CSV table of C-alpha atoms in Angstrom, one decimal:
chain,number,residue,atom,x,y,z
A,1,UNK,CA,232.8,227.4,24.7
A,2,UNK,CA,231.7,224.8,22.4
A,3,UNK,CA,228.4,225.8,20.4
A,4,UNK,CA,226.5,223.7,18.2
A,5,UNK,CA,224.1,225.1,15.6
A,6,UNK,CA,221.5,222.6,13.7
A,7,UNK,CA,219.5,223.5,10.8
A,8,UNK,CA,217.9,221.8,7.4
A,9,UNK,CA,214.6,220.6,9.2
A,10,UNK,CA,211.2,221.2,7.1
A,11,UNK,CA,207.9,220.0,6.9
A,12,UNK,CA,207.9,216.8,4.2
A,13,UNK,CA,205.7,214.4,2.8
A,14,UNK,CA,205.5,210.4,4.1
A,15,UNK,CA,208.3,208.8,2.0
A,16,UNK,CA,210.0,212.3,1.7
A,17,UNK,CA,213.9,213.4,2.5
A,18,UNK,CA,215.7,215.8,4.2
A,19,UNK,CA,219.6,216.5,5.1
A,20,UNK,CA,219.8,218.0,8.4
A,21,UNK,CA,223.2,219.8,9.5
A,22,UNK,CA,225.1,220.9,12.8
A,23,UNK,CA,227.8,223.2,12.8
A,24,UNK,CA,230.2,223.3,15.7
A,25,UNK,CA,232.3,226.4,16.8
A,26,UNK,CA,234.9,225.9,19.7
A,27,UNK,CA,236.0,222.2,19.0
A,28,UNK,CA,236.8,219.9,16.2
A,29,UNK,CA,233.8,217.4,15.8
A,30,UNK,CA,236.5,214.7,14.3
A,31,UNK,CA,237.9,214.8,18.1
A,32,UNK,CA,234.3,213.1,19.6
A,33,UNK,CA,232.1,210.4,19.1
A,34,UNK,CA,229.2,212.4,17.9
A,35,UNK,CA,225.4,211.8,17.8
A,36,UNK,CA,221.7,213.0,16.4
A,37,UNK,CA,218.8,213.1,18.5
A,38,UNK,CA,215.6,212.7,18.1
A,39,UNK,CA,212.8,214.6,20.8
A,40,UNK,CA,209.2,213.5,19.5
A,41,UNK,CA,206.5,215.4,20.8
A,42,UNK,CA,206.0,214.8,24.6
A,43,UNK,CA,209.2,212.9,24.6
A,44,UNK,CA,212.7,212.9,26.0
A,45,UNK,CA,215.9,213.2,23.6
A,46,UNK,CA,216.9,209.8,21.9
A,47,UNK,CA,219.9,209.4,19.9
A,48,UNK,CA,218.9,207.8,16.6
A,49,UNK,CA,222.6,207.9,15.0
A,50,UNK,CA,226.3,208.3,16.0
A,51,UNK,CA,229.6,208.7,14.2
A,52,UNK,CA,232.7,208.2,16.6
A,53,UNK,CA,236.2,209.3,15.5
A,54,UNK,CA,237.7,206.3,13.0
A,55,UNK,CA,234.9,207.0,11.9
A,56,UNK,CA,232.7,204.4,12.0
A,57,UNK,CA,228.6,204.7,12.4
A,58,UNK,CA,226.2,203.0,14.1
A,59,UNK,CA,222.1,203.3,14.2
A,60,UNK,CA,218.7,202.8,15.9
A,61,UNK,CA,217.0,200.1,14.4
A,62,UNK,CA,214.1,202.5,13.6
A,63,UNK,CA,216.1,204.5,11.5
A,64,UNK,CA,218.5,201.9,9.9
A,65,UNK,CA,218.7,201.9,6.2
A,66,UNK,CA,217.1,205.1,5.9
A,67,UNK,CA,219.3,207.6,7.8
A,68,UNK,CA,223.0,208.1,7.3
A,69,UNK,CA,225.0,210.1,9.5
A,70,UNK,CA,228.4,212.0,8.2
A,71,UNK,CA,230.7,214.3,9.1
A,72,UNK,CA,232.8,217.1,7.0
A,73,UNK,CA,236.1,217.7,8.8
A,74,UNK,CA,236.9,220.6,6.5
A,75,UNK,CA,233.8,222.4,7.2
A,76,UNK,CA,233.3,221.2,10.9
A,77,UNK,CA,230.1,219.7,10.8
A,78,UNK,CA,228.2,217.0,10.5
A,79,UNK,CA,224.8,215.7,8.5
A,80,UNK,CA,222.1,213.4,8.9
A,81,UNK,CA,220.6,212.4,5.4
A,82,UNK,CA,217.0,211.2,5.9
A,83,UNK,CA,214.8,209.3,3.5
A,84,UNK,CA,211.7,207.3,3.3
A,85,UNK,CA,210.7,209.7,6.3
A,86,UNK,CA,207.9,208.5,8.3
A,87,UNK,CA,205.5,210.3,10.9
A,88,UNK,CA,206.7,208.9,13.9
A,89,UNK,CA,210.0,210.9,12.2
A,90,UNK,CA,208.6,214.1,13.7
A,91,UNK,CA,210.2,215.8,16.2
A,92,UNK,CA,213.0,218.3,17.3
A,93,UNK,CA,216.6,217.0,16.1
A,94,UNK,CA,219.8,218.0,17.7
A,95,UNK,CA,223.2,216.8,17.7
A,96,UNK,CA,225.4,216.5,20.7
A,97,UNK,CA,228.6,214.2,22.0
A,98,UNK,CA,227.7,210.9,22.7
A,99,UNK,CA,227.1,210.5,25.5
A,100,UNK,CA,225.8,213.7,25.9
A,101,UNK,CA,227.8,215.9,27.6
A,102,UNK,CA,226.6,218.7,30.3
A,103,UNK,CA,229.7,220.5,29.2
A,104,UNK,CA,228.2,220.9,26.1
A,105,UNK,CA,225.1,223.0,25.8
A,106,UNK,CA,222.6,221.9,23.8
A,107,UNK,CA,221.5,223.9,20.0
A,108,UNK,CA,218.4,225.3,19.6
A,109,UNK,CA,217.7,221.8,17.7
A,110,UNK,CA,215.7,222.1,14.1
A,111,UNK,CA,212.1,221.0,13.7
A,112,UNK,CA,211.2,218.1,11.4
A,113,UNK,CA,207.7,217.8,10.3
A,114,UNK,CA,206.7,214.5,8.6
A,115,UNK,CA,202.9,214.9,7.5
A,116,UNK,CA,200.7,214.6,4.2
């Protein structure tokens, strides 16, 4: 069973940076199209950045030129480097295929917190 574990999420200033991780047990991540989301408070799950196999990457235009998604074969996981965070930044983020997949159950995702 595939299970995906995100971490790295903090409470940071406006203008701050974080590097968020996921680490996947029961598949290889360089198989899939991968993708972050994003969950703001009182909202649904958006994905704000993929990575698909070649790979190549492609971005909201909210977060474009501030986030960068990756992926580390070796260690079976991937990252999502964030700067010049802004509040509307704040939410839950997880990563997940994309499209999401029901056959993959979602992480407990990891909390970003952008406030002064």
């Amino acid at each position: 069973q595939v299970q995906l574990v995100e971490s790295g999420g903090d409470l940071v200033q406006p203008g701050g940076s974080l590097k968020l991780s996921c680490a996947a047990s029961g598949t290889s991540l360089r198989l899939h199209t991968m993708a972050w989301y994003h969950q703001g408070p009182g909202n649904g799950r958006e994905f704000v950045a993929i990575i698909n196999t070649v790979p190549s990457t492609y971005y909201q235009d909210s977060v474009e030129g501030r986030f960068t998604i990756s992926r580390d074969d070796a260690k079976n996981t991937i990252f999502l480097q964030m700067n010049s965070l802004k509040p509307e930044d704040t939410g839950v983020y997880y990563c997940n295929r994309f499209p999401a997949s029901q056959l993959w159950p979602w992480g407990q995702g990891t909390q970003v917190t952008v406030s002064s």
